[in-house]
CSV table of C-alpha atoms and ligand atoms in Angstrom, one decimal:
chain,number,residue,atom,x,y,z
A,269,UNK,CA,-8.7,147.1,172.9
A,270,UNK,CA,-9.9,147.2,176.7
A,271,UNK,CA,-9.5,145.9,179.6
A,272,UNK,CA,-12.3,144.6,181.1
A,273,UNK,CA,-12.4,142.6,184.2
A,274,UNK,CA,-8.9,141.5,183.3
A,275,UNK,CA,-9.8,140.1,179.9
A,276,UNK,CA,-9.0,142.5,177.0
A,277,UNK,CA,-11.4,142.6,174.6
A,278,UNK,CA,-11.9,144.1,171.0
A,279,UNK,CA,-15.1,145.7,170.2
A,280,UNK,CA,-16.8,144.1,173.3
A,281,UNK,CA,-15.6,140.6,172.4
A,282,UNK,CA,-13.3,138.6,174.3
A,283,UNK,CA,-10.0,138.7,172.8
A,284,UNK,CA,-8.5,135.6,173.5
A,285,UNK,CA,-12.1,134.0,172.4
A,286,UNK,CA,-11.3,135.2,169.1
A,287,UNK,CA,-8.4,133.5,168.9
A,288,UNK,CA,-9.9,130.6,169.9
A,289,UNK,CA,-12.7,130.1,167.7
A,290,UNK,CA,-10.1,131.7,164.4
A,291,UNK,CA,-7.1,130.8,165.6
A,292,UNK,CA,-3.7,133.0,165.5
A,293,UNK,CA,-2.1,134.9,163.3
A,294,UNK,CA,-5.4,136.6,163.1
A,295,UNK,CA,-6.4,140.2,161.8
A,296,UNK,CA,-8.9,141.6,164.4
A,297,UNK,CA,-11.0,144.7,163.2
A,298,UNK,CA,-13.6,146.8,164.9
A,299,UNK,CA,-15.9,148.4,163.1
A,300,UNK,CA,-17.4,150.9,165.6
A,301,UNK,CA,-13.6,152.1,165.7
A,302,UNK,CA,-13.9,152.7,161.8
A,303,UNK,CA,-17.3,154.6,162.4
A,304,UNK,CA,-16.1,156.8,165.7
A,305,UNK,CA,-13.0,157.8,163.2
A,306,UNK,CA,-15.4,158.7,160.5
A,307,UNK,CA,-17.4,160.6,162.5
A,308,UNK,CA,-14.8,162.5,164.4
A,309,UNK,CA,-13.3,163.9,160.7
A,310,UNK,CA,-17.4,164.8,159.6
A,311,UNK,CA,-17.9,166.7,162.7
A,312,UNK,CA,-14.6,168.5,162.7
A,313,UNK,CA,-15.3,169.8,158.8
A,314,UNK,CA,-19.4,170.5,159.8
A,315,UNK,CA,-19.2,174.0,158.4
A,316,UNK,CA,-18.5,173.4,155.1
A,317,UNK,CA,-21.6,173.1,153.1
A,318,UNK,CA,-20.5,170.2,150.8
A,319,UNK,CA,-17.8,167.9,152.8
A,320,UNK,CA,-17.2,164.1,151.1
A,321,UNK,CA,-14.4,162.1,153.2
A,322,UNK,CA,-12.9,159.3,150.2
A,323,UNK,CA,-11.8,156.6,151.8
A,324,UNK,CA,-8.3,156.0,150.6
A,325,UNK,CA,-9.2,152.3,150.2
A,326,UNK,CA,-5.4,150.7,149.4
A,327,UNK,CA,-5.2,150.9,153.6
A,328,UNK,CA,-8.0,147.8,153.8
A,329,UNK,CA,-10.1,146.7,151.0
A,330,UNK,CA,-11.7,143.8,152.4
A,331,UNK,CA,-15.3,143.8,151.1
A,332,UNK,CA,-16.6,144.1,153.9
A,333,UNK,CA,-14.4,147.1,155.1
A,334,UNK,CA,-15.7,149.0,152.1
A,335,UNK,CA,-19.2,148.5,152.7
A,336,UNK,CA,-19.0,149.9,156.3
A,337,UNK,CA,-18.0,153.2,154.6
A,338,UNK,CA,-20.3,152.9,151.7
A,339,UNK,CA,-22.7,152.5,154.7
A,340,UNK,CA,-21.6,155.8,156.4
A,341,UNK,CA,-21.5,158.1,153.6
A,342,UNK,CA,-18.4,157.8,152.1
A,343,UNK,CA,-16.9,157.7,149.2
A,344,UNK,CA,-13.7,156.0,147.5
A,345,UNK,CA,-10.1,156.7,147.0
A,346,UNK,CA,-8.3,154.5,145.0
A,347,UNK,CA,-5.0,153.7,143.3
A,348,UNK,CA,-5.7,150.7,141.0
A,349,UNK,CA,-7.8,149.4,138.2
A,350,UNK,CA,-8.6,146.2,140.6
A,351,UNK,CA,-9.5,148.8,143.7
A,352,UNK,CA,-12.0,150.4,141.6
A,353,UNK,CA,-13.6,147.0,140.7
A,354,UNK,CA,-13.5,146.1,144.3
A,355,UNK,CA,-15.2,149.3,145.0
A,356,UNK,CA,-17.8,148.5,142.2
A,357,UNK,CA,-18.3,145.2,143.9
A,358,UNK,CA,-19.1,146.5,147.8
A,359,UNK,CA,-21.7,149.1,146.1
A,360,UNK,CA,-20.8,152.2,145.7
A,361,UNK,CA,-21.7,154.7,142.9
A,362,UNK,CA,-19.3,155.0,140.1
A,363,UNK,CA,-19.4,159.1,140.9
A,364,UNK,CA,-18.7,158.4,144.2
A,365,UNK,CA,-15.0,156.7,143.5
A,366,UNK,CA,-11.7,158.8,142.4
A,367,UNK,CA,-9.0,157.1,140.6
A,368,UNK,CA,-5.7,158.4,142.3
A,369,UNK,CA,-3.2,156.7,140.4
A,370,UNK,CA,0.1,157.4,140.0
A,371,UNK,CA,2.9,156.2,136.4
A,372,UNK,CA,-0.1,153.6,135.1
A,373,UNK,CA,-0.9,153.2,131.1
A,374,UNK,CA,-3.5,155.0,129.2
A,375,UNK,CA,-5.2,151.7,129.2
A,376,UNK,CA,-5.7,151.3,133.3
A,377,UNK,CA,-7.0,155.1,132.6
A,378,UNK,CA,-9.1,154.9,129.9
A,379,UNK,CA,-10.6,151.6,132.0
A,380,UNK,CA,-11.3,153.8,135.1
A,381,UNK,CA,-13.2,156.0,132.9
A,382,UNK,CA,-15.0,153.5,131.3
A,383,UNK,CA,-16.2,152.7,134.3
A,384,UNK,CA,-17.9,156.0,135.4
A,385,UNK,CA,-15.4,156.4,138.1
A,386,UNK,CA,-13.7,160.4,138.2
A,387,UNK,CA,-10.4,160.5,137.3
A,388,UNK,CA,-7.2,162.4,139.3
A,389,UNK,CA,-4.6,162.5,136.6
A,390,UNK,CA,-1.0,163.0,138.4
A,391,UNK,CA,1.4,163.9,134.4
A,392,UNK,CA,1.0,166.1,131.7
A,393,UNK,CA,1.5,163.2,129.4
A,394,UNK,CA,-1.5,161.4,130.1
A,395,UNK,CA,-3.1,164.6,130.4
A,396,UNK,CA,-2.4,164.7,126.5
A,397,UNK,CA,-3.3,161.7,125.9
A,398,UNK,CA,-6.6,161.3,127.5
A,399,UNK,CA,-7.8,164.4,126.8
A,400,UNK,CA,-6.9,164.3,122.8
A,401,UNK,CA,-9.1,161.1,123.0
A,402,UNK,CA,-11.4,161.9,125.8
A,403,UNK,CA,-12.0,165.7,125.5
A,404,UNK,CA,-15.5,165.4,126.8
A,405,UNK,CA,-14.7,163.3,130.0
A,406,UNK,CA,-13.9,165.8,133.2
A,407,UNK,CA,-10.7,165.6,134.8
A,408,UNK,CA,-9.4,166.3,138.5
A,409,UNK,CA,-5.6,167.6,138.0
A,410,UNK,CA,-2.8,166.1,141.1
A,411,UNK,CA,-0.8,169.1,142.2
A,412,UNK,CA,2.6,168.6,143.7
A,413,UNK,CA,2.5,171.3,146.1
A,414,UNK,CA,6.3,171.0,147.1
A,415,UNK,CA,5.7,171.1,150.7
A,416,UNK,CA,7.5,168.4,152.7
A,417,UNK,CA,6.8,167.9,156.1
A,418,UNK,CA,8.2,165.7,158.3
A,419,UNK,CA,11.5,163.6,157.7
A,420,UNK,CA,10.2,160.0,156.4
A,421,UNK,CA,10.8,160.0,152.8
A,422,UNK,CA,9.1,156.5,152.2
A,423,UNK,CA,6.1,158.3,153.0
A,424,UNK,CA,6.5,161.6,152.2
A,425,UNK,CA,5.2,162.3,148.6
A,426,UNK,CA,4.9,166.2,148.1
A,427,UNK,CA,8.3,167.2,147.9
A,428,UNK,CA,10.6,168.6,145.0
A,429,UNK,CA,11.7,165.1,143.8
A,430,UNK,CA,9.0,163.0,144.3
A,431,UNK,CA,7.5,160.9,141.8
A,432,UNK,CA,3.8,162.2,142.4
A,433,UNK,CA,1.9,164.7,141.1
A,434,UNK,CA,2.0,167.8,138.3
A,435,UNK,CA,4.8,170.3,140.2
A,436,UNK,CA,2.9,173.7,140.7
A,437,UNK,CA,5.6,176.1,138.8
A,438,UNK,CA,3.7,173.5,135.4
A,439,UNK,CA,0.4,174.6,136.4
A,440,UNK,CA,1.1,177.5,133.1
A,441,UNK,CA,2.3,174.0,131.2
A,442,UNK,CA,-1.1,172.6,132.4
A,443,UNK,CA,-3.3,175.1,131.3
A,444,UNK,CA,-2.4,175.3,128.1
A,445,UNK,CA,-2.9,171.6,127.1
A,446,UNK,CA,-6.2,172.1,128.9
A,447,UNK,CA,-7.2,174.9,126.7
A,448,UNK,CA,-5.7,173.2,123.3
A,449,UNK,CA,-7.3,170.4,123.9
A,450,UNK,CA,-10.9,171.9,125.4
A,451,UNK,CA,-10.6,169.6,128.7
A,452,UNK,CA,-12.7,170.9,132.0
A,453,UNK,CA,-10.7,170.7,134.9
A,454,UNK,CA,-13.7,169.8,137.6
A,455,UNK,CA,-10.9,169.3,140.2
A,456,UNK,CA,-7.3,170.0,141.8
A,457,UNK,CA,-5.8,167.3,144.7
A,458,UNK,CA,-3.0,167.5,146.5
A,459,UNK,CA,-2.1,164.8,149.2
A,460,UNK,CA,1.6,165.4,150.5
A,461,UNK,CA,1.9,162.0,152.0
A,462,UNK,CA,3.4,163.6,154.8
A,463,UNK,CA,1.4,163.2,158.2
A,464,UNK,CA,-0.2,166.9,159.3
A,465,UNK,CA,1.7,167.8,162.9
A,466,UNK,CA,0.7,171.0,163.1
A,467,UNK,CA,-2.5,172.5,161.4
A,468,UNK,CA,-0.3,175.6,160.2
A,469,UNK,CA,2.0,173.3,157.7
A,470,UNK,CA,-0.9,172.3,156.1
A,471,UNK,CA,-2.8,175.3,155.4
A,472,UNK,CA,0.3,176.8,153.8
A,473,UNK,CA,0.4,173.7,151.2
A,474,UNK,CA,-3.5,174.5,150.8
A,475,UNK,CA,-2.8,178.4,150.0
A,476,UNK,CA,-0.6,176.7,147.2
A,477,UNK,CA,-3.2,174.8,146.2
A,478,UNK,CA,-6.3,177.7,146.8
A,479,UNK,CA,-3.8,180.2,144.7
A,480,UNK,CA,-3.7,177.5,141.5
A,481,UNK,CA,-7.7,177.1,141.4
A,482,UNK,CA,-8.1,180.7,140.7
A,483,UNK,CA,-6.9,179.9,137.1
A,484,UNK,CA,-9.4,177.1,136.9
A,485,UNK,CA,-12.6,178.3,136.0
A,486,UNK,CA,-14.7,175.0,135.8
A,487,UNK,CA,-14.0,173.5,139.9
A,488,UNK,CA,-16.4,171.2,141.4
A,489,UNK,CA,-14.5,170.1,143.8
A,490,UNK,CA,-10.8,170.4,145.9
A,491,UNK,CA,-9.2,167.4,147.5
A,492,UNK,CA,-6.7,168.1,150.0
A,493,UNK,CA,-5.2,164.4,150.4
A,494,UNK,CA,-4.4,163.2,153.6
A,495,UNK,CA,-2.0,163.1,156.1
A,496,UNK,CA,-4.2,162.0,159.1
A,497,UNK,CA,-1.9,160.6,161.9
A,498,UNK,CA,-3.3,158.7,164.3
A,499,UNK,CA,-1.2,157.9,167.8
A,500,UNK,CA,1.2,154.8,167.6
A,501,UNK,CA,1.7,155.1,171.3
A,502,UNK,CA,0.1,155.9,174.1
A,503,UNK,CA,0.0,159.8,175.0
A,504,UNK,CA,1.8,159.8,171.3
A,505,UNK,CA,1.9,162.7,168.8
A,506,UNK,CA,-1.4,162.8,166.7
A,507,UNK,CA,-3.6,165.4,163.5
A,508,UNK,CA,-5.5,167.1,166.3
A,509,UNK,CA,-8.6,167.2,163.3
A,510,UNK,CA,-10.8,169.8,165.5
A,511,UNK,CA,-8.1,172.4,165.3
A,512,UNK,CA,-7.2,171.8,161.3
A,513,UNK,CA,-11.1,170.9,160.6
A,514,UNK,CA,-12.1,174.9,162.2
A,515,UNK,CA,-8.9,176.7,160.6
A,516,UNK,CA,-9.3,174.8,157.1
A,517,UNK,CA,-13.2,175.1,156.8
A,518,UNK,CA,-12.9,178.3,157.5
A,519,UNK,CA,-10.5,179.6,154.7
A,520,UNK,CA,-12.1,177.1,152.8
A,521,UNK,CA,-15.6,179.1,153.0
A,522,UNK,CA,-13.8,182.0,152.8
A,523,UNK,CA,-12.4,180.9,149.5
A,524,UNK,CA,-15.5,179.5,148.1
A,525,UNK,CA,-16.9,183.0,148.2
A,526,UNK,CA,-14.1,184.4,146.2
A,527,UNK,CA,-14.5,181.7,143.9
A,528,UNK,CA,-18.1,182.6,143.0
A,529,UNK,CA,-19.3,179.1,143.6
A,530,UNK,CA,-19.9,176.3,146.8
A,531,UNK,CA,-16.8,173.9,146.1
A,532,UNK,CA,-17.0,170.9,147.3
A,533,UNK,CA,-14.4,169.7,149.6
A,534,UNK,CA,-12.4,166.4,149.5
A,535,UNK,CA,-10.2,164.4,151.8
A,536,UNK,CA,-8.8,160.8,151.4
A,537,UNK,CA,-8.1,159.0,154.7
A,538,UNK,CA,-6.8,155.8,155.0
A,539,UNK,CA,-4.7,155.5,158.2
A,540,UNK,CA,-7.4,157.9,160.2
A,541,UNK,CA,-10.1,155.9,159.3
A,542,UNK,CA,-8.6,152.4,160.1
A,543,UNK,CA,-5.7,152.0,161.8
A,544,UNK,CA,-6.5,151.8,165.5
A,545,UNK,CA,-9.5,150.0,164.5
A,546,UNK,CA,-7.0,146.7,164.0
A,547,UNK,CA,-5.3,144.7,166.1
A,548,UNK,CA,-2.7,142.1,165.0
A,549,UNK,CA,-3.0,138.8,167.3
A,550,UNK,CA,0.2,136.0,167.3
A,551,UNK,CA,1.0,133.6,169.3
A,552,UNK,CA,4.6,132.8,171.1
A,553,UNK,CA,6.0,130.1,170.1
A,554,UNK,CA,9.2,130.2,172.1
A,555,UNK,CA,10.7,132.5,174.9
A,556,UNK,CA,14.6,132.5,174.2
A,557,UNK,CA,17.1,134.0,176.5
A,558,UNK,CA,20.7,135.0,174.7
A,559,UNK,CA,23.5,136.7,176.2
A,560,UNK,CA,22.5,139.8,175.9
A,561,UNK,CA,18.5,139.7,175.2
A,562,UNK,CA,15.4,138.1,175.8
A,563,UNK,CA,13.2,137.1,172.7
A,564,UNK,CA,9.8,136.4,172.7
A,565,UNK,CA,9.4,134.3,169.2
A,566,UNK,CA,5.7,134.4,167.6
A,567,UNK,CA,4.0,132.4,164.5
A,568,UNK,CA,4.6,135.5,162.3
A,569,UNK,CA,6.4,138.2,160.8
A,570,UNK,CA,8.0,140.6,158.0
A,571,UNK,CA,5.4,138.2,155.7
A,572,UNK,CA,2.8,139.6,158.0
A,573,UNK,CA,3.4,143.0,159.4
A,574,UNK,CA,6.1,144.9,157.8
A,575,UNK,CA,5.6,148.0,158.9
A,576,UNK,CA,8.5,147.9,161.7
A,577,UNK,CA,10.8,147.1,159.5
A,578,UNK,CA,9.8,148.7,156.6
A,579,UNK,CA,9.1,152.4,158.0
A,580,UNK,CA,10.5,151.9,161.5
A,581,UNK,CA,6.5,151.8,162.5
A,582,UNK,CA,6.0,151.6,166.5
A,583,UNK,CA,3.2,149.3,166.6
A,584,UNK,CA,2.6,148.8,170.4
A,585,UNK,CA,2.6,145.1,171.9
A,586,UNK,CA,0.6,143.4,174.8
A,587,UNK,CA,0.7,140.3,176.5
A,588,UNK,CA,-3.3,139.5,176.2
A,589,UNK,CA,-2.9,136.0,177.8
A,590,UNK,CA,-1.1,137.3,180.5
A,591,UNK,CA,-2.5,141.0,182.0
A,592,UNK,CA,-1.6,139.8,185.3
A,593,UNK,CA,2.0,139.0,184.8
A,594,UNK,CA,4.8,140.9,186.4
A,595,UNK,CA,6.3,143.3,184.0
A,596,UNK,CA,9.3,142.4,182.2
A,597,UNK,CA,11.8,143.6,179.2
A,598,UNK,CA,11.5,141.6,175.7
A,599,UNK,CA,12.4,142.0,171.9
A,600,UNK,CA,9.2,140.6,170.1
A,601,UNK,CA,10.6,138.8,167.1
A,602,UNK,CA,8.7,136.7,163.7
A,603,UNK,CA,9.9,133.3,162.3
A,604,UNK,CA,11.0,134.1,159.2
A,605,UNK,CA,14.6,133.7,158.1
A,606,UNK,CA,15.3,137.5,158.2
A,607,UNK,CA,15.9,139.8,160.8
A,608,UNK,CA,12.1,140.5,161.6
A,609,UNK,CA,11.9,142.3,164.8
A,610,UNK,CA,8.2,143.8,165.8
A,611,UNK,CA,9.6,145.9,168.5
A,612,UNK,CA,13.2,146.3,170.9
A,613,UNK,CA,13.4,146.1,174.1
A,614,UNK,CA,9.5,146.9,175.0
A,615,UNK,CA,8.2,146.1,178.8
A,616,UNK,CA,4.9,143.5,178.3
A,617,UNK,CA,3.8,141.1,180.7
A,618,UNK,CA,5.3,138.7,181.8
A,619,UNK,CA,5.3,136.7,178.4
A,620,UNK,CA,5.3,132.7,178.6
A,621,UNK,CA,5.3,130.2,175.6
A,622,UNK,CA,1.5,130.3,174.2
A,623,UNK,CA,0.7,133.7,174.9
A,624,UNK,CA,-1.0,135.4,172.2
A,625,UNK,CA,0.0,138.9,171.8
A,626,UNK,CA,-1.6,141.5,170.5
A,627,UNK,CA,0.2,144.2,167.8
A,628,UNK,CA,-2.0,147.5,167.6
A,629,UNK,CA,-2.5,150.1,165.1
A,630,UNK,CA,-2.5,147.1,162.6
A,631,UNK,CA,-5.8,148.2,160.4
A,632,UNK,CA,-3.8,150.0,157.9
A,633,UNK,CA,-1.2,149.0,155.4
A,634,UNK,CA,-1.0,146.1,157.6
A,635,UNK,CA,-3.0,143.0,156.3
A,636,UNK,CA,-2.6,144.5,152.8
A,637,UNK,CA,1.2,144.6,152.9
A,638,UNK,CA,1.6,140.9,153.8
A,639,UNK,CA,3.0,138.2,151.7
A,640,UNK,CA,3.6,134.4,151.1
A,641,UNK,CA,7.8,135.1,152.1
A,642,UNK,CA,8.9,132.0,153.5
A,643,UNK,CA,5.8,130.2,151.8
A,644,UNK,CA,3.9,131.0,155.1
A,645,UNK,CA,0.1,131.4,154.4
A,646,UNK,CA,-1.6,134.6,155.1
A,647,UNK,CA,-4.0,134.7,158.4
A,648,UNK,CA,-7.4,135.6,158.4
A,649,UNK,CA,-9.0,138.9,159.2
A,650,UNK,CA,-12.3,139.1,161.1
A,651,UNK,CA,-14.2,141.9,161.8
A,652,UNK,CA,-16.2,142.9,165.0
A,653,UNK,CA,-19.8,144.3,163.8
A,654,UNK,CA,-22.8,144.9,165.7
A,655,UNK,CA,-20.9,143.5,168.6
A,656,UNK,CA,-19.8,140.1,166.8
A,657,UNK,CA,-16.9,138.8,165.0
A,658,UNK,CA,-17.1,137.9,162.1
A,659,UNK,CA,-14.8,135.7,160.0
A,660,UNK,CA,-14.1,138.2,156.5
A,661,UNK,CA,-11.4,136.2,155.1
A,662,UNK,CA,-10.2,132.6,155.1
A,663,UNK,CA,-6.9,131.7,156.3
A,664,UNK,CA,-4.7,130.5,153.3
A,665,UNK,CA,-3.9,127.3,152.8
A,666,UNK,CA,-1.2,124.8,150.4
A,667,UNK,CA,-4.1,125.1,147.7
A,668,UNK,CA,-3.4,129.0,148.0
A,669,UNK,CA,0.4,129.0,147.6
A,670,UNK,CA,0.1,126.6,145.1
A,671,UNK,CA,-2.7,128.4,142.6
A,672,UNK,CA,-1.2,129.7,139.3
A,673,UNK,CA,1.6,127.5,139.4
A,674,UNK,CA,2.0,125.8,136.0
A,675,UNK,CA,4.3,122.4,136.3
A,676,UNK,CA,6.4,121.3,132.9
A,677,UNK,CA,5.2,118.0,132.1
A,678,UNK,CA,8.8,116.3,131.1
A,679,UNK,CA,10.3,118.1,134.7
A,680,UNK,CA,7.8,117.1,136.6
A,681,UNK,CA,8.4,113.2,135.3
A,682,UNK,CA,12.1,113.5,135.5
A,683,UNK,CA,14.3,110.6,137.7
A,684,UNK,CA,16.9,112.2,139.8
A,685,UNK,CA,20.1,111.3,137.3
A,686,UNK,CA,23.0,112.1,139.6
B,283,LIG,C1,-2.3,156.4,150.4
B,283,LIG,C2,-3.0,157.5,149.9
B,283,LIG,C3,-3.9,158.2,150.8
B,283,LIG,C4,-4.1,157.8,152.2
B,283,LIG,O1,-3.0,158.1,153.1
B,283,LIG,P1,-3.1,157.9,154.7
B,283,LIG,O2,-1.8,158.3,155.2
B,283,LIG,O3,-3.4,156.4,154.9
B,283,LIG,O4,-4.3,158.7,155.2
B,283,LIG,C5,-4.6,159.3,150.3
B,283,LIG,N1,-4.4,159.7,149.1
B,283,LIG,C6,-3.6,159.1,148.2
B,283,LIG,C7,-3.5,159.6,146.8
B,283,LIG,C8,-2.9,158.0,148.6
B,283,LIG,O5,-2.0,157.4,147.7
């Protein structure tokens, strides 16, 4: 978001326009944001031969979303049967999608596969299991590398008791079943889940990973995950990608040459690709001064953006309606009946009743983690291309929170008896 002439606008458009013609709670996207970000990661891995950035699509899988990366190149990351069918639906090749999945049935596998789509198999039991069935069908293998960066344990999946991934002291376990049961190993993944500070914690949970291919004759490819931060505030701590992308592709070359063979190398951004390309827009419905606070109230909340409360996420917050307005101190709270605080004490604007703010960083795990709670509907998400915005999904409506409801005929019909 900009300021231009004292308007802000999002990908060249009026903001408050927006809002005007889609009303709020609104998801706002730019897609030349998505594309910079894209970009930025291709250039800073240029000298590896063969580079393919996966879009880790659970971050935003609007259709439309998905075909801006098809667009640029990329491929697919993706954690569910229905992402790989939405995947399918925006266009892109079957080879060009990796099922990432973590504790789902044979079944949701064996459907993936079906499909066309490669496969990342994170336990040795479906290991088994597919391959006794499937011994023909390639397989990439999730390594748990162990390495755990970084405090937040919501996010942090490579550690010693984490849920995800085949630890690397069962790589000996792994081997064996793939040798019993004649299964090529055409990959190895790792993604930590925690976000890459410092370029030199990373490349020691690669070496991890680099030291297991060695016993993996049959490698097409290595995905090193993600763990891409982007800055949540201004000045704010971020992945600086040039730094990691000359280190990495450099031992990465290095190791393909040891290898006997041009690997091709894998990464699965979500957050990088399309966080700062969102903006959340509300409205205020009421300005409320207590004893000890001043709240600025908005038509939303936990239902939908819970990344404050959920992971203590600093999403930064502007008055858009109001750029002129003397600065003062608020606590920007939602409507639903829980404590559903966006930010504490942050200095905006002076904010008035009917100003719309805007919430930023709100392109990843934002629209995707919101809910019905409080039967509120779920806003719409438009996206600015080619300098336009675009409406890419509908505001809900009753009809919406009503689908799949089934009503008992003799309930339905029943007097109040009391
Ligand atoms: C969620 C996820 C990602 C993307 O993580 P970001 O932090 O959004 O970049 C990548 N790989 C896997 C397997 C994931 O589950």
């Amino acid at each position: 978001m900009s300021l231009t002439n004292g308007r802000y606008e999002i990908g060249g458009v009026d903001a408050l326009s927006i809002v005007d013609q889609f009303e709020a709670p609104l998801y706002v996207y730019d897609s030349a944001t998505m594309k910079r970000q894209y970009k930025r990661m291709a250039e800073a891995f240029k000298q590896v031969k063969r580079l393919r950035i996966n879009y880790a699509c659970k971050a935003l899988t609007n259709l439309n979303v998905l075909r801006i990366f098809r667009e640029l190149g990329s491929g697919l990351d993706t954690v569910s049967i229905q992402e790989v069918q939405l995947g399918l639906m925006a266009g892109f090749d079957p080879h060009d999608i990796l099922f990432t999945p973590n504790c789902v049935s044979l079944d949701e596998v064996e459907e993936a596969a079906a499909k066309g789509v490669r496969l990342n198999i994170d336990n040795i039991s479906i290991l088994e299991q597919f391959g006794a069935k499937h011994p023909d069908t390639p397989v990439c293998i999730r390594i748990n590398p162990h390495i755990m960066a970084g405090g937040n344990s919501k996010i942090s999946v490579g550690h010693i008791d984490s849920k995800f991934g085949i630890s690397i002291h069962q790589v000996p376990h792994v081997l064996k079943v793939v040798k019993a049961l004649g299964i090529t190993v055409e990959g190895l993944h790792m993604h930590t889940g925690s976000d890459i500070y410092d370029a030199e914690v990373f490349l020691r949970a690669v070496e991890i990973l680099l030291n297991a291919a060695g016993d993996f004759p049959d490698l097409d490819y290595l995905d090193f995950g993600s763990g891409f931060k982007v800055p949540y505030k201004p000045g704010g701590i971020a992945t600086d990608i040039e730094d990691l992308g000359e280190k990495l592709s450099a031992r990465f070359n290095e190791f393909c040459g040891e290898y006997g063979r041009e690997l091709e190398l894998m990464f699965e951004p979500g957050k990088f690709l399309v966080s700062e390309s969102g903006h959340f827009l509300v409205r205020t419905n009421v300005v409320k001064t207590t004893t000890a606070s001043v709240f600025a109230g908005v038509d939303s909340g936990l239902n939908h953006l819970i990344r404050p409360m959920f992971y203590d996420a600093h999403h930064e917050i502007t008055n858009v309606s109001n750029p002129d307005g003397k600065p003062r101190i608020y606590s920007i709270v939602g409507y639903i009946c829980e404590t559903d605080t966006f930010g504490v004490n942050r200095q905006l604007a002076e904010v008035r009743e009917g100003d719309i703010l805007a919430m930023a960083n709100a392109g990843a795990y934002s629209f995707m983690m919101a809910s019905n709670y409080n039967s509120r509907y779920r806003p719409a998400e438009v996206l600015v291309y080619e300098g336009q915005a675009h409406l890419i999904r509908e505001r809900e409506t009753m009809e919406d929170l009503l689908r799949g409801q089934v009503a008992i005929p003799s309930l339905e019909r029943k007097e109040i008896t009391a």
